[in-house]
mmCIF file of C-alpha atoms in Angstrom:
data_model
loop_
_atom_site.group_PDB
_atom_site.id
_atom_site.type_symbol
_atom_site.label_atom_id
_atom_site.label_comp_id
_atom_site.label_asym_id
_atom_site.label_seq_id
_atom_site.Cartn_x
_atom_site.Cartn_y
_atom_site.Cartn_z
ATOM 1 C CA UNK T 14 0.000 0.000 0.000
ATOM 2 C CA UNK T 15 2.853 2.331 0.758
ATOM 3 C CA UNK T 16 4.394 1.938 -2.695
ATOM 4 C CA UNK T 17 1.027 2.647 -4.324
ATOM 5 C CA UNK T 18 0.739 5.859 -2.312
ATOM 6 C CA UNK T 19 4.212 7.026 -3.265
ATOM 7 C CA UNK T 20 3.714 6.163 -6.948
ATOM 8 C CA UNK T 21 0.348 7.930 -6.989
ATOM 9 C CA UNK T 22 1.730 11.102 -5.366
ATOM 10 C CA UNK T 23 4.689 11.186 -7.781
ATOM 11 C CA UNK T 24 2.359 10.647 -10.755
ATOM 12 C CA UNK T 25 0.068 13.535 -9.788
ATOM 13 C CA UNK T 26 3.056 15.815 -9.138
ATOM 14 C CA UNK T 27 4.478 14.880 -12.548
ATOM 15 C CA UNK T 28 1.185 15.789 -14.242
ATOM 16 C CA UNK T 29 0.996 19.136 -12.448
ATOM 17 C CA UNK T 30 4.640 19.988 -13.166
ATOM 18 C CA UNK T 31 4.249 19.011 -16.831
ATOM 19 C CA UNK T 32 1.243 21.286 -17.181
ATOM 20 C CA UNK T 33 3.027 24.045 -15.244
ATOM 21 C CA UNK T 34 6.270 23.959 -17.236
ATOM 22 C CA UNK T 35 5.284 22.974 -20.761
ATOM 23 C CA UNK T 36 1.660 24.083 -21.082
ATOM 24 C CA UNK T 37 2.006 27.190 -18.870
ATOM 25 C CA UNK T 38 -1.435 26.383 -17.380
ATOM 26 C CA UNK T 39 -3.139 27.518 -20.606
ATOM 27 C CA UNK T 40 -5.826 24.861 -20.449
ATOM 28 C CA UNK T 41 -7.313 22.290 -18.060
ATOM 29 C CA UNK T 42 -7.679 24.827 -15.239
ATOM 30 C CA UNK T 43 -10.558 23.050 -13.491
ATOM 31 C CA UNK T 44 -8.786 19.704 -13.723
ATOM 32 C CA UNK T 45 -5.592 21.198 -12.279
ATOM 33 C CA UNK T 46 -7.502 22.673 -9.334
ATOM 34 C CA UNK T 47 -9.080 19.269 -8.688
ATOM 35 C CA UNK T 48 -5.752 17.464 -8.965
ATOM 36 C CA UNK T 49 -4.180 19.937 -6.557
ATOM 37 C CA UNK T 50 -6.958 19.450 -4.024
ATOM 38 C CA UNK T 51 -6.787 15.682 -4.298
ATOM 39 C CA UNK T 52 -2.991 15.789 -3.953
ATOM 40 C CA UNK T 53 -3.181 17.934 -0.809
ATOM 41 C CA UNK T 54 -5.827 15.729 0.812
ATOM 42 C CA UNK T 55 -4.141 12.453 -0.185
ATOM 43 C CA UNK T 56 -0.671 13.576 0.919
ATOM 44 C CA UNK T 57 -1.944 15.042 4.192
ATOM 45 C CA UNK T 58 -3.947 11.941 5.094
ATOM 46 C CA UNK T 59 -1.069 9.541 4.339
ATOM 47 C CA UNK T 60 1.700 11.645 5.882
ATOM 48 C CA UNK T 61 2.105 9.512 8.999
ATOM 49 C CA UNK T 62 1.843 6.161 7.216
ATOM 50 C CA UNK T 63 4.417 7.012 4.541
ATOM 51 C CA UNK T 64 6.875 8.563 7.027
ATOM 52 C CA UNK T 65 8.244 11.009 4.480
ATOM 53 C CA UNK T 66 10.631 13.807 5.249
ATOM 54 C CA UNK T 67 8.978 17.038 6.400
ATOM 55 C CA UNK T 68 10.757 19.087 3.727
ATOM 56 C CA UNK T 69 9.412 16.794 0.999
ATOM 57 C CA UNK T 70 5.955 16.915 2.571
ATOM 58 C CA UNK T 71 5.884 20.718 2.665
ATOM 59 C CA UNK T 72 7.301 20.906 -0.877
ATOM 60 C CA UNK T 73 4.469 18.698 -2.169
ATOM 61 C CA UNK T 74 1.867 20.769 -0.333
ATOM 62 C CA UNK T 75 3.452 24.008 -1.614
ATOM 63 C CA UNK T 76 3.441 22.811 -5.242
ATOM 64 C CA UNK T 77 -0.188 21.735 -4.976
ATOM 65 C CA UNK T 78 -1.276 24.965 -3.276
ATOM 66 C CA UNK T 79 0.593 27.123 -5.809
ATOM 67 C CA UNK T 80 -0.964 25.192 -8.670
ATOM 68 C CA UNK T 81 -4.462 25.541 -7.200
ATOM 69 C CA UNK T 82 -4.120 29.290 -6.613
ATOM 70 C CA UNK T 83 -2.663 30.054 -10.045
ATOM 71 C CA UNK T 84 -5.248 27.916 -11.826
ATOM 72 C CA UNK T 85 -8.024 29.513 -9.797
ATOM 73 C CA UNK T 86 -6.878 32.976 -10.883
ATOM 74 C CA UNK T 87 -6.567 31.908 -14.515
ATOM 75 C CA UNK T 88 -9.983 30.249 -14.469
ATOM 76 C CA UNK T 89 -11.585 33.344 -12.945
ATOM 77 C CA UNK T 90 -9.930 35.545 -15.551
ATOM 78 C CA UNK T 91 -11.068 33.250 -18.347
ATOM 79 C CA UNK T 92 -14.673 33.167 -17.077
ATOM 80 C CA UNK T 93 -14.955 36.929 -16.494
ATOM 81 C CA UNK T 94 -13.165 38.050 -19.653
ATOM 82 C CA UNK T 95 -15.622 39.398 -22.238
ATOM 83 C CA UNK T 96 -15.519 37.818 -25.656
ATOM 84 C CA UNK T 97 -13.731 39.873 -28.266
ATOM 85 C CA UNK T 98 -15.207 40.416 -31.649
ATOM 86 C CA UNK T 99 -12.695 40.408 -34.444
#
């Protein structure tokens, strides 16, 4: 069970970092917010069973929180931006 948890956390972090670095969060904003929330909840609930280093734990939480905040701002901007006629 512990290896599944570690593999799952690394997989979700890889998806978020890929979208952050290569896609610049241009699309999939709602999915990124959901992934960030799931990552925070899953990492926080399994913190004691995995026995990971505190620095790694806080780095994972920081990446997920940053991703959620940035995607929330981008999603709000995209929703509230009026359509341009060309």
